């Protein structure tokens, strides 16, 4: 049995998230249905991480096991031919037999996209979060820098998701501004549930002047979810890439998509 | 009666073009329905130019006449509140009584967007034309330069649209390349039916190596539609702006959006 890993992009707007659920369209089901169409049997696809309803991906990673004479290139083309237009396999390669997209993941990179203009965009409505008020991007960038490092991120996690520890390491957090589009890019070893969307909501509060970068640092230190900003909508969130210890998909840096 | 002009953006993917047609969703109808919702009467909206099914706009211009106490800002907000999410009024201003969006238009600017990568994009499927083969962008740019000037564009117009003359002036034609996205930007005093899409189809043929820049110049000179490339799909086409003799919407250059 070959172990095959894929780099996947999807438009989350029409899916109820990554994970297969009876009666709801999911990205995982789309991929498993494509494999069913090719191999006439159910093959489980393991994703690096679940994404919620409406969340997009440019660099989701998933693997599955299959016995086939198709080489990697033909297998990728066959899967893409069976997928709906909202999902595409960007890269595909046979990997070591014990590679597991989720268990081997060492970190992830997310982008949160904000459309900051006087009027909403007809093109961005499912693919960015629209904020009408002019945002103070310098203040947002200053606040974002407080995220970097190893912290207890309880303040920025959705409540009701108890874990052994809420300590995570954020390796990079920056704001990229291109005219009216603001992108919050966050890279870390792990993320708590809704953490990136709460980071985005909190940074937007800073940008609106409702709070300050130093107050944001205090909220982070307080380990109290009730003090942070709101959870920003799913439409702005993109899983950019998954990092592994080994180079994947011909990337120069490990796991960079 | 006030004469009001609007700068409009729309996602053409779900419309059967700009022009009102019974039984089909159109952008014009969306705008007239919004005005109907606000003023409880039918008000005709005059667009600068018709766009076909699936064609997008970032800078369509339209005007209408209305008698209202709402100032421009409130009128714009009211219309946007009544429009579907696929259409937005980006700017709105009261103008001279005899301004007409179509008759006063001195030129238009279009963008044709090509997604040139090994795999299609889930995000670009209704908003760009996907071309898998690697395109020779230097050759495309060289061919595009032949468009500039005053020519008989019969070779690049859809047949079956007889006009008094097929002579038009193209003021600028260039190719903008950003990674895997290619944008053909064409600015001219007027365009024949399907002309920008045929320009795009012909330039893509050049990019594929099916023809050369000098052969493209010959085709243009031949005034024979059968020699040019195919008409590229509507999904890649955007009306960027309309030029008028007077400055509009606070723009520095006349009519630049």
GROMACS .gro file of C-alpha atoms in nm:
model
  514
    1UNK     CA    1   0.000   0.000   0.000
    2UNK     CA    2   0.133   0.340  -0.099
    3UNK     CA    3   0.098   0.633   0.138
    4UNK     CA    4   0.010   0.945  -0.056
    5UNK     CA    5   0.003   1.302   0.069
    6UNK     CA    6  -0.169   1.596  -0.094
    7UNK     CA    7  -0.148   1.973  -0.072
    8UNK     CA    8  -0.507   2.094  -0.103
    9UNK     CA    9  -0.681   2.427  -0.164
   10UNK     CA   10  -1.051   2.481  -0.111
   11UNK     CA   11  -1.312   2.749  -0.108
   12UNK     CA   12  -1.479   2.689   0.227
   13UNK     CA   13  -1.787   2.895   0.144
   14UNK     CA   14  -2.001   2.601   0.042
   15UNK     CA   15  -1.871   2.343   0.291
   16UNK     CA   16  -1.963   2.265   0.647
   17UNK     CA   17  -1.596   2.249   0.726
   18UNK     CA   18  -1.328   1.991   0.663
   19UNK     CA   19  -1.461   1.699   0.864
   20UNK     CA   20  -1.702   1.443   0.725
   21UNK     CA   21  -2.048   1.467   0.880
   22UNK     CA   22  -2.356   1.283   0.762
   23UNK     CA   23  -2.590   1.506   0.569
   24UNK     CA   24  -2.351   1.799   0.534
   25UNK     CA   25  -2.107   1.869   0.253
   26UNK     CA   26  -1.751   1.855   0.378
   27UNK     CA   27  -1.412   1.881   0.212
   28UNK     CA   28  -1.306   1.543   0.349
   29UNK     CA   29  -1.613   1.380   0.194
   30UNK     CA   30  -1.541   1.545  -0.142
   31UNK     CA   31  -1.195   1.393  -0.142
   32UNK     CA   32  -1.314   1.051  -0.023
   33UNK     CA   33  -1.590   1.059  -0.287
   34UNK     CA   34  -1.330   1.135  -0.554
   35UNK     CA   35  -1.125   0.834  -0.441
   36UNK     CA   36  -1.443   0.623  -0.433
   37UNK     CA   37  -1.509   0.728  -0.792
   38UNK     CA   38  -1.161   0.623  -0.901
   39UNK     CA   39  -1.105   0.308  -0.695
   40UNK     CA   40  -1.462   0.198  -0.623
   41UNK     CA   41  -1.394   0.168  -0.255
   42UNK     CA   42  -1.398   0.387   0.052
   43UNK     CA   43  -1.056   0.522   0.141
   44UNK     CA   44  -1.013   0.741   0.449
   45UNK     CA   45  -0.841   1.075   0.396
   46UNK     CA   46  -0.656   1.211   0.702
   47UNK     CA   47  -0.636   1.589   0.716
   48UNK     CA   48  -0.369   1.784   0.906
   49UNK     CA   49  -0.635   1.986   1.080
   50UNK     CA   50  -1.005   2.045   1.080
   51UNK     CA   51  -1.130   2.372   0.944
   52UNK     CA   52  -1.471   2.506   1.042
   53UNK     CA   53  -1.769   2.589   0.824
   54UNK     CA   54  -1.678   2.866   0.579
   55UNK     CA   55  -1.304   2.854   0.648
   56UNK     CA   56  -1.080   2.832   0.340
   57UNK     CA   57  -0.749   2.662   0.271
   58UNK     CA   58  -0.462   2.726   0.036
   59UNK     CA   59  -0.234   2.467   0.193
   60UNK     CA   60  -0.426   2.199   0.378
   61UNK     CA   61  -0.234   1.869   0.389
   62UNK     CA   62  -0.392   1.524   0.393
   63UNK     CA   63  -0.280   1.167   0.334
   64UNK     CA   64  -0.437   0.835   0.242
   65UNK     CA   65  -0.329   0.480   0.162
   66UNK     CA   66  -0.395   0.318  -0.172
   67UNK     CA   67  -0.278   0.032  -0.390
   68UNK     CA   68  -0.263   0.156  -0.749
   69UNK     CA   69  -0.053   0.146  -1.064
   70UNK     CA   70  -0.123   0.517  -1.129
   71UNK     CA   71   0.189   0.729  -1.082
   72UNK     CA   72   0.167   1.045  -0.868
   73UNK     CA   73   0.097   1.275  -1.160
   74UNK     CA   74  -0.184   1.063  -1.301
   75UNK     CA   75  -0.330   1.006  -0.957
   76UNK     CA   76  -0.342   1.381  -0.894
   77UNK     CA   77  -0.511   1.441  -1.228
   78UNK     CA   78  -0.763   1.164  -1.165
   79UNK     CA   79  -0.855   1.305  -0.824
   80UNK     CA   80  -0.886   1.659  -0.958
   81UNK     CA   81  -1.110   1.533  -1.237
   82UNK     CA   82  -1.343   1.383  -0.973
   83UNK     CA   83  -1.345   1.679  -0.733
   84UNK     CA   84  -1.603   1.958  -0.732
   85UNK     CA   85  -1.470   2.296  -0.852
   86UNK     CA   86  -1.441   2.424  -0.495
   87UNK     CA   87  -1.157   2.182  -0.410
   88UNK     CA   88  -0.828   2.120  -0.587
   89UNK     CA   89  -0.523   1.905  -0.516
   90UNK     CA   90  -0.232   2.143  -0.578
   91UNK     CA   91   0.045   1.889  -0.525
   92UNK     CA   92   0.052   1.514  -0.464
   93UNK     CA   93   0.339   1.282  -0.377
   94UNK     CA   94   0.400   0.935  -0.244
   95UNK     CA   95   0.560   0.958   0.101
   96UNK     CA   96   0.705   0.735   0.372
   97UNK     CA   97   0.464   0.463   0.483
   98UNK     CA   98   0.417   0.602   0.835
   99UNK     CA   99   0.361   0.969   0.748
  100UNK     CA  100   0.042   1.101   0.906
  101UNK     CA  101  -0.083   1.446   0.806
  102UNK     CA  102  -0.220   1.528   1.152
  103UNK     CA  103   0.011   1.348   1.396
  104UNK     CA  104   0.327   1.460   1.217
  105UNK     CA  105   0.227   1.824   1.182
  106UNK     CA  106   0.471   2.053   1.364
  107UNK     CA  107   0.289   2.377   1.304
  108UNK     CA  108   0.047   2.570   1.090
  109UNK     CA  109   0.027   2.903   0.919
  110UNK     CA  110  -0.300   3.096   0.890
  111UNK     CA  111  -0.404   3.412   0.716
  112UNK     CA  112  -0.696   3.627   0.822
  113UNK     CA  113  -0.812   3.864   0.549
  114UNK     CA  114  -0.988   4.192   0.622
  115UNK     CA  115  -1.153   4.409   0.357
  116UNK     CA  116  -1.123   4.761   0.500
  117UNK     CA  117  -1.302   5.010   0.282
  118UNK     CA  118  -1.602   5.241   0.296
  119UNK     CA  119  -1.811   4.992   0.099
  120UNK     CA  120  -1.827   4.614   0.097
  121UNK     CA  121  -1.686   4.430  -0.205
  122UNK     CA  122  -1.911   4.207  -0.417
  123UNK     CA  123  -1.607   3.985  -0.472
  124UNK     CA  124  -1.490   3.949  -0.114
  125UNK     CA  125  -1.815   3.873   0.064
  126UNK     CA  126  -1.740   3.505   0.131
  127UNK     CA  127  -1.364   3.547   0.127
  128UNK     CA  128  -1.281   3.832   0.360
  129UNK     CA  129  -1.421   4.005   0.665
  130UNK     CA  130  -1.559   4.347   0.579
  131UNK     CA  131  -1.479   4.632   0.821
  132UNK     CA  132  -1.609   4.972   0.721
  133UNK     CA  133  -1.432   5.187   0.982
  134UNK     CA  134  -1.080   5.295   0.895
  135UNK     CA  135  -0.845   5.071   1.094
  136UNK     CA  136  -0.525   5.191   1.262
  137UNK     CA  137  -0.287   4.941   1.105
  138UNK     CA  138   0.019   5.060   1.298
  139UNK     CA  139  -0.160   4.986   1.626
  140UNK     CA  140  -0.271   4.647   1.496
  141UNK     CA  141   0.083   4.557   1.390
  142UNK     CA  142   0.215   4.663   1.732
  143UNK     CA  143  -0.044   4.448   1.909
  144UNK     CA  144   0.030   4.150   1.682
  145UNK     CA  145   0.394   4.154   1.793
  146UNK     CA  146   0.282   4.070   2.150
  147UNK     CA  147   0.157   3.734   2.024
  148UNK     CA  148   0.502   3.604   1.933
  149UNK     CA  149   0.654   3.364   2.184
  150UNK     CA  150   0.535   3.089   2.415
  151UNK     CA  151   0.227   3.193   2.609
  152UNK     CA  152  -0.082   3.057   2.777
  153UNK     CA  153  -0.342   3.158   2.517
  154UNK     CA  154  -0.652   3.094   2.730
  155UNK     CA  155  -0.761   3.454   2.666
  156UNK     CA  156  -0.778   3.387   2.294
  157UNK     CA  157  -0.938   3.043   2.286
  158UNK     CA  158  -1.306   2.964   2.267
  159UNK     CA  159  -1.434   2.862   2.604
  160UNK     CA  160  -1.574   2.513   2.638
  161UNK     CA  161  -1.273   2.347   2.481
  162UNK     CA  162  -1.080   2.217   2.781
  163UNK     CA  163  -0.734   2.086   2.703
  164UNK     CA  164  -0.443   1.965   2.912
  165UNK     CA  165  -0.266   2.291   2.843
  166UNK     CA  166  -0.343   2.618   2.667
  167UNK     CA  167   0.025   2.698   2.622
  168UNK     CA  168   0.123   2.740   2.257
  169UNK     CA  169   0.418   2.890   2.072
  170UNK     CA  170   0.358   3.153   1.808
  171UNK     CA  171   0.661   3.191   1.582
  172UNK     CA  172   0.547   3.484   1.373
  173UNK     CA  173   0.253   3.722   1.369
  174UNK     CA  174   0.241   4.012   1.129
  175UNK     CA  175   0.009   4.242   0.947
  176UNK     CA  176   0.044   4.281   0.571
  177UNK     CA  177  -0.132   4.587   0.428
  178UNK     CA  178  -0.206   4.621   0.057
  179UNK     CA  179  -0.429   4.922  -0.004
  180UNK     CA  180  -0.765   4.831   0.149
  181UNK     CA  181  -0.679   4.469   0.220
  182UNK     CA  182  -0.528   4.374   0.554
  183UNK     CA  183  -0.388   4.029   0.610
  184UNK     CA  184  -0.302   3.898   0.953
  185UNK     CA  185  -0.053   3.615   0.907
  186UNK     CA  186   0.009   3.393   1.209
  187UNK     CA  187   0.245   3.099   1.225
  188UNK     CA  188   0.262   2.873   1.526
  189UNK     CA  189   0.328   2.526   1.660
  190UNK     CA  190  -0.034   2.484   1.751
  191UNK     CA  191  -0.356   2.676   1.787
  192UNK     CA  192  -0.647   2.650   2.028
  193UNK     CA  193  -1.002   2.633   1.898
  194UNK     CA  194  -1.103   2.959   1.726
  195UNK     CA  195  -0.772   3.114   1.831
  196UNK     CA  196  -0.687   3.279   1.498
  197UNK     CA  197  -1.037   3.420   1.463
  198UNK     CA  198  -1.018   3.558   1.818
  199UNK     CA  199  -0.676   3.705   1.744
  200UNK     CA  200  -0.830   3.869   1.436
  201UNK     CA  201  -1.129   4.000   1.631
  202UNK     CA  202  -0.902   4.138   1.903
  203UNK     CA  203  -0.665   4.305   1.656
  204UNK     CA  204  -0.962   4.462   1.477
  205UNK     CA  205  -1.073   4.604   1.813
  206UNK     CA  206  -0.725   4.755   1.845
  207UNK     CA  207  -0.749   4.891   1.490
  208UNK     CA  208  -1.082   5.051   1.573
  209UNK     CA  209  -0.933   5.219   1.878
  210UNK     CA  210  -1.157   5.028   2.117
  211UNK     CA  211  -0.846   4.904   2.289
  212UNK     CA  212  -0.469   4.957   2.269
  213UNK     CA  213  -0.167   4.736   2.191
  214UNK     CA  214  -0.056   4.744   2.554
  215UNK     CA  215  -0.406   4.661   2.676
  216UNK     CA  216  -0.405   4.371   2.426
  217UNK     CA  217  -0.083   4.246   2.590
  218UNK     CA  218  -0.253   4.265   2.930
  219UNK     CA  219  -0.555   4.070   2.805
  220UNK     CA  220  -0.322   3.804   2.670
  221UNK     CA  221  -0.149   3.780   3.009
  222UNK     CA  222  -0.479   3.766   3.197
  223UNK     CA  223  -0.571   3.417   3.068
  224UNK     CA  224  -0.935   3.515   3.066
  225UNK     CA  225  -1.140   3.468   2.750
  226UNK     CA  226  -1.400   3.723   2.856
  227UNK     CA  227  -1.149   4.008   2.819
  228UNK     CA  228  -1.052   3.951   2.454
  229UNK     CA  229  -1.226   4.078   2.143
  230UNK     CA  230  -1.499   3.894   1.953
  231UNK     CA  231  -1.437   3.593   1.733
  232UNK     CA  232  -1.407   3.727   1.377
  233UNK     CA  233  -1.617   3.555   1.105
  234UNK     CA  234  -1.502   3.235   0.935
  235UNK     CA  235  -1.511   3.390   0.586
  236UNK     CA  236  -1.180   3.574   0.644
  237UNK     CA  237  -0.981   3.271   0.759
  238UNK     CA  238  -0.742   3.069   0.539
  239UNK     CA  239  -0.522   2.775   0.635
  240UNK     CA  240  -0.208   2.873   0.446
  241UNK     CA  241   0.016   2.581   0.516
  242UNK     CA  242   0.121   2.299   0.747
  243UNK     CA  243   0.477   2.254   0.865
  244UNK     CA  244   0.645   1.913   0.896
  245UNK     CA  245   0.993   1.807   1.005
  246UNK     CA  246   1.064   1.682   0.651
  247UNK     CA  247   1.048   1.881   0.325
  248UNK     CA  248   0.717   1.825   0.150
  249UNK     CA  249   0.591   1.890  -0.202
  250UNK     CA  250   0.931   1.999  -0.329
  251UNK     CA  251   0.926   2.305  -0.102
  252UNK     CA  252   1.255   2.467  -0.008
  253UNK     CA  253   1.159   2.518   0.355
  254UNK     CA  254   0.993   2.227   0.533
  255UNK     CA  255   0.620   2.228   0.485
  256UNK     CA  256   0.599   2.575   0.336
  257UNK     CA  257   0.327   2.577   0.077
  258UNK     CA  258  -3.533   6.634  -1.054
  259UNK     CA  259  -3.177   6.555  -0.949
  260UNK     CA  260  -2.951   6.366  -1.186
  261UNK     CA  261  -2.743   6.117  -0.990
  262UNK     CA  262  -2.447   5.914  -1.114
  263UNK     CA  263  -2.301   5.607  -0.950
  264UNK     CA  264  -1.975   5.415  -0.968
  265UNK     CA  265  -2.073   5.050  -0.941
  266UNK     CA  266  -1.895   4.719  -0.882
  267UNK     CA  267  -2.056   4.382  -0.936
  268UNK     CA  268  -1.978   4.015  -0.942
  269UNK     CA  269  -2.118   3.912  -1.279
  270UNK     CA  270  -2.117   3.540  -1.197
  271UNK     CA  271  -2.482   3.524  -1.102
  272UNK     CA  272  -2.622   3.779  -1.349
  273UNK     CA  273  -2.735   3.747  -1.707
  274UNK     CA  274  -2.544   4.062  -1.782
  275UNK     CA  275  -2.607   4.428  -1.716
  276UNK     CA  276  -2.921   4.482  -1.919
  277UNK     CA  277  -3.269   4.422  -1.786
  278UNK     CA  278  -3.442   4.123  -1.946
  279UNK     CA  279  -3.767   3.968  -1.832
  280UNK     CA  280  -3.715   3.649  -1.640
  281UNK     CA  281  -3.339   3.684  -1.599
  282UNK     CA  282  -3.147   3.847  -1.316
  283UNK     CA  283  -2.960   4.151  -1.438
  284UNK     CA  284  -2.752   4.417  -1.268
  285UNK     CA  285  -2.972   4.694  -1.404
  286UNK     CA  286  -3.278   4.528  -1.255
  287UNK     CA  287  -3.105   4.495  -0.916
  288UNK     CA  288  -3.039   4.869  -0.915
  289UNK     CA  289  -3.388   4.958  -1.035
  290UNK     CA  290  -3.539   4.724  -0.776
  291UNK     CA  291  -3.333   4.895  -0.506
  292UNK     CA  292  -3.469   5.234  -0.617
  293UNK     CA  293  -3.819   5.087  -0.630
  294UNK     CA  294  -3.774   4.972  -0.272
  295UNK     CA  295  -3.668   5.318  -0.159
  296UNK     CA  296  -3.897   5.543  -0.366
  297UNK     CA  297  -4.186   5.307  -0.443
  298UNK     CA  298  -4.171   5.383  -0.811
  299UNK     CA  299  -3.986   5.259  -1.115
  300UNK     CA  300  -3.682   5.469  -1.200
  301UNK     CA  301  -3.474   5.383  -1.507
  302UNK     CA  302  -3.100   5.341  -1.449
  303UNK     CA  303  -2.882   5.421  -1.753
  304UNK     CA  304  -2.555   5.230  -1.764
  305UNK     CA  305  -2.243   5.341  -1.949
  306UNK     CA  306  -2.222   5.009  -2.126
  307UNK     CA  307  -2.380   4.668  -2.129
  308UNK     CA  308  -2.179   4.384  -1.993
  309UNK     CA  309  -2.256   4.025  -2.094
  310UNK     CA  310  -2.355   3.731  -1.880
  311UNK     CA  311  -2.078   3.649  -1.632
  312UNK     CA  312  -1.879   3.968  -1.697
  313UNK     CA  313  -1.775   4.164  -1.387
  314UNK     CA  314  -1.733   4.533  -1.314
  315UNK     CA  315  -1.522   4.735  -1.075
  316UNK     CA  316  -1.608   5.070  -1.230
  317UNK     CA  317  -1.937   5.061  -1.421
  318UNK     CA  318  -2.103   5.404  -1.429
  319UNK     CA  319  -2.478   5.464  -1.439
  320UNK     CA  320  -2.713   5.755  -1.381
  321UNK     CA  321  -3.078   5.809  -1.293
  322UNK     CA  322  -3.314   6.096  -1.215
  323UNK     CA  323  -3.489   6.129  -0.883
  324UNK     CA  324  -3.662   6.384  -0.665
  325UNK     CA  325  -3.557   6.325  -0.306
  326UNK     CA  326  -3.452   6.502   0.012
  327UNK     CA  327  -3.184   6.240   0.077
  328UNK     CA  328  -2.833   6.380   0.035
  329UNK     CA  329  -2.581   6.187  -0.177
  330UNK     CA  330  -2.431   6.000   0.117
  331UNK     CA  331  -2.767   5.884   0.254
  332UNK     CA  332  -2.891   5.796  -0.093
  333UNK     CA  333  -2.585   5.579  -0.153
  334UNK     CA  334  -2.633   5.403   0.180
  335UNK     CA  335  -3.002   5.347   0.112
  336UNK     CA  336  -2.932   5.195  -0.230
  337UNK     CA  337  -2.656   4.971  -0.093
  338UNK     CA  338  -2.888   4.854   0.182
  339UNK     CA  339  -3.139   4.746  -0.085
  340UNK     CA  340  -2.892   4.579  -0.322
  341UNK     CA  341  -2.804   4.209  -0.324
  342UNK     CA  342  -2.450   4.131  -0.202
  343UNK     CA  343  -2.322   4.087  -0.559
  344UNK     CA  344  -2.366   4.458  -0.640
  345UNK     CA  345  -2.236   4.765  -0.461
  346UNK     CA  346  -2.244   5.137  -0.528
  347UNK     CA  347  -1.886   5.247  -0.461
  348UNK     CA  348  -1.944   5.620  -0.513
  349UNK     CA  349  -2.250   5.834  -0.577
  350UNK     CA  350  -2.283   6.202  -0.663
  351UNK     CA  351  -2.535   6.446  -0.797
  352UNK     CA  352  -2.424   6.569  -1.141
  353UNK     CA  353  -2.527   6.815  -1.411
  354UNK     CA  354  -2.886   6.764  -1.528
  355UNK     CA  355  -2.792   6.651  -1.878
  356UNK     CA  356  -2.518   6.401  -1.789
  357UNK     CA  357  -2.585   6.062  -1.948
  358UNK     CA  358  -2.367   5.767  -1.850
  359UNK     CA  359  -2.372   5.610  -2.197
  360UNK     CA  360  -2.389   5.903  -2.438
  361UNK     CA  361  -2.121   6.104  -2.255
  362UNK     CA  362  -1.876   5.816  -2.219
  363UNK     CA  363  -1.547   5.894  -2.396
  364UNK     CA  364  -1.380   5.562  -2.335
  365UNK     CA  365  -1.357   5.251  -2.122
  366UNK     CA  366  -1.096   5.047  -1.951
  367UNK     CA  367  -1.116   4.669  -1.926
  368UNK     CA  368  -0.914   4.404  -1.750
  369UNK     CA  369  -0.897   4.042  -1.859
  370UNK     CA  370  -0.769   3.812  -1.587
  371UNK     CA  371  -0.593   3.483  -1.660
  372UNK     CA  372  -0.508   3.224  -1.396
  373UNK     CA  373  -0.197   3.053  -1.535
  374UNK     CA  374  -0.095   2.764  -1.316
  375UNK     CA  375  -0.068   2.387  -1.334
  376UNK     CA  376  -0.393   2.351  -1.141
  377UNK     CA  377  -0.717   2.547  -1.140
  378UNK     CA  378  -0.796   2.764  -0.838
  379UNK     CA  379  -1.110   2.702  -0.630
  380UNK     CA  380  -1.125   3.078  -0.573
  381UNK     CA  381  -1.083   3.198  -0.931
  382UNK     CA  382  -1.325   2.972  -1.113
  383UNK     CA  383  -1.590   3.239  -1.180
  384UNK     CA  384  -1.343   3.527  -1.170
  385UNK     CA  385  -1.059   3.440  -1.404
  386UNK     CA  386  -0.989   3.228  -1.709
  387UNK     CA  387  -0.782   2.923  -1.622
  388UNK     CA  388  -0.500   2.832  -1.860
  389UNK     CA  389  -0.289   2.534  -1.761
  390UNK     CA  390  -0.009   2.563  -2.018
  391UNK     CA  391   0.276   2.796  -1.926
  392UNK     CA  392   0.222   3.116  -2.123
  393UNK     CA  393   0.503   3.316  -2.285
  394UNK     CA  394   0.425   3.651  -2.128
  395UNK     CA  395   0.699   3.840  -2.316
  396UNK     CA  396   0.542   3.736  -2.647
  397UNK     CA  397   0.195   3.831  -2.520
  398UNK     CA  398   0.316   4.175  -2.411
  399UNK     CA  399   0.483   4.228  -2.750
  400UNK     CA  400   0.163   4.133  -2.932
  401UNK     CA  401  -0.046   4.361  -2.706
  402UNK     CA  402   0.163   4.661  -2.813
  403UNK     CA  403   0.034   4.617  -3.170
  404UNK     CA  404  -0.318   4.701  -3.048
  405UNK     CA  405  -0.235   5.059  -2.954
  406UNK     CA  406  -0.345   5.321  -3.205
  407UNK     CA  407  -0.637   5.377  -3.438
  408UNK     CA  408  -0.720   5.065  -3.636
  409UNK     CA  409  -1.003   4.886  -3.809
  410UNK     CA  410  -1.067   4.612  -3.552
  411UNK     CA  411  -1.289   4.392  -3.770
  412UNK     CA  412  -1.052   4.100  -3.705
  413UNK     CA  413  -1.122   4.121  -3.332
  414UNK     CA  414  -1.498   4.181  -3.331
  415UNK     CA  415  -1.769   3.919  -3.314
  416UNK     CA  416  -1.921   3.872  -3.654
  417UNK     CA  417  -2.288   3.954  -3.690
  418UNK     CA  418  -2.259   4.294  -3.527
  419UNK     CA  419  -2.255   4.529  -3.825
  420UNK     CA  420  -2.172   4.889  -3.743
  421UNK     CA  421  -2.107   5.198  -3.953
  422UNK     CA  422  -1.739   5.160  -3.882
  423UNK     CA  423  -1.514   4.914  -3.704
  424UNK     CA  424  -1.243   5.174  -3.657
  425UNK     CA  425  -1.158   5.229  -3.291
  426UNK     CA  426  -0.873   5.389  -3.099
  427UNK     CA  427  -0.690   5.188  -2.833
  428UNK     CA  428  -0.494   5.418  -2.604
  429UNK     CA  429  -0.315   5.159  -2.397
  430UNK     CA  430  -0.280   4.782  -2.393
  431UNK     CA  431  -0.050   4.609  -2.152
  432UNK     CA  432   0.009   4.287  -1.971
  433UNK     CA  433   0.055   4.290  -1.593
  434UNK     CA  434   0.209   3.973  -1.451
  435UNK     CA  435   0.189   3.889  -1.081
  436UNK     CA  436   0.314   3.537  -1.020
  437UNK     CA  437   0.056   3.309  -1.180
  438UNK     CA  438  -0.196   3.583  -1.251
  439UNK     CA  439  -0.186   3.763  -1.585
  440UNK     CA  440  -0.394   4.073  -1.640
  441UNK     CA  441  -0.450   4.220  -1.984
  442UNK     CA  442  -0.547   4.585  -1.937
  443UNK     CA  443  -0.692   4.763  -2.239
  444UNK     CA  444  -0.804   5.123  -2.253
  445UNK     CA  445  -0.980   5.266  -2.556
  446UNK     CA  446  -1.229   5.514  -2.690
  447UNK     CA  447  -1.467   5.237  -2.786
  448UNK     CA  448  -1.485   4.864  -2.825
  449UNK     CA  449  -1.666   4.637  -3.070
  450UNK     CA  450  -1.880   4.352  -2.944
  451UNK     CA  451  -1.667   4.084  -2.772
  452UNK     CA  452  -1.353   4.273  -2.872
  453UNK     CA  453  -1.171   4.249  -2.537
  454UNK     CA  454  -1.251   3.880  -2.506
  455UNK     CA  455  -1.121   3.820  -2.859
  456UNK     CA  456  -0.808   4.023  -2.780
  457UNK     CA  457  -0.762   3.801  -2.473
  458UNK     CA  458  -0.818   3.480  -2.672
  459UNK     CA  459  -0.573   3.594  -2.938
  460UNK     CA  460  -0.306   3.697  -2.687
  461UNK     CA  461  -0.343   3.361  -2.512
  462UNK     CA  462  -0.282   3.192  -2.848
  463UNK     CA  463   0.037   3.397  -2.874
  464UNK     CA  464   0.132   3.298  -2.519
  465UNK     CA  465   0.081   2.932  -2.606
  466UNK     CA  466   0.309   2.964  -2.908
  467UNK     CA  467   0.027   2.889  -3.151
  468UNK     CA  468   0.101   3.218  -3.319
  469UNK     CA  469   0.355   3.500  -3.293
  470UNK     CA  470   0.338   3.874  -3.214
  471UNK     CA  471   0.413   3.963  -3.576
  472UNK     CA  472   0.148   3.721  -3.701
  473UNK     CA  473  -0.095   3.882  -3.453
  474UNK     CA  474  -0.016   4.220  -3.616
  475UNK     CA  475  -0.092   4.069  -3.957
  476UNK     CA  476  -0.423   3.928  -3.837
  477UNK     CA  477  -0.517   4.269  -3.700
  478UNK     CA  478  -0.435   4.428  -4.038
  479UNK     CA  479  -0.629   4.163  -4.231
  480UNK     CA  480  -0.971   4.281  -4.104
  481UNK     CA  481  -1.093   3.925  -4.107
  482UNK     CA  482  -1.250   3.778  -3.795
  483UNK     CA  483  -1.182   3.420  -3.899
  484UNK     CA  484  -0.805   3.470  -3.858
  485UNK     CA  485  -0.804   3.579  -3.495
  486UNK     CA  486  -0.800   3.360  -3.185
  487UNK     CA  487  -1.108   3.235  -2.997
  488UNK     CA  488  -1.327   3.455  -2.778
  489UNK     CA  489  -1.204   3.401  -2.423
  490UNK     CA  490  -1.466   3.320  -2.153
  491UNK     CA  491  -1.669   3.592  -1.983
  492UNK     CA  492  -1.549   3.497  -1.633
  493UNK     CA  493  -1.212   3.669  -1.685
  494UNK     CA  494  -1.351   4.004  -1.800
  495UNK     CA  495  -1.390   4.314  -1.579
  496UNK     CA  496  -1.509   4.661  -1.675
  497UNK     CA  497  -1.254   4.867  -1.481
  498UNK     CA  498  -1.373   5.217  -1.551
  499UNK     CA  499  -1.544   5.462  -1.782
  500UNK     CA  500  -1.383   5.785  -1.895
  501UNK     CA  501  -1.573   6.114  -1.925
  502UNK     CA  502  -1.465   6.460  -2.033
  503UNK     CA  503  -1.535   6.587  -1.679
  504UNK     CA  504  -1.384   6.463  -1.352
  505UNK     CA  505  -1.615   6.218  -1.180
  506UNK     CA  506  -1.635   6.075  -0.829
  507UNK     CA  507  -1.358   6.296  -0.697
  508UNK     CA  508  -1.105   6.133  -0.928
  509UNK     CA  509  -0.792   6.327  -1.017
  510UNK     CA  510  -0.792   6.221  -1.381
  511UNK     CA  511  -1.122   6.249  -1.567
  512UNK     CA  512  -1.333   5.941  -1.522
  513UNK     CA  513  -1.057   5.726  -1.375
  514UNK     CA  514  -1.211   5.501  -1.118
   0.00000   0.00000   0.00000
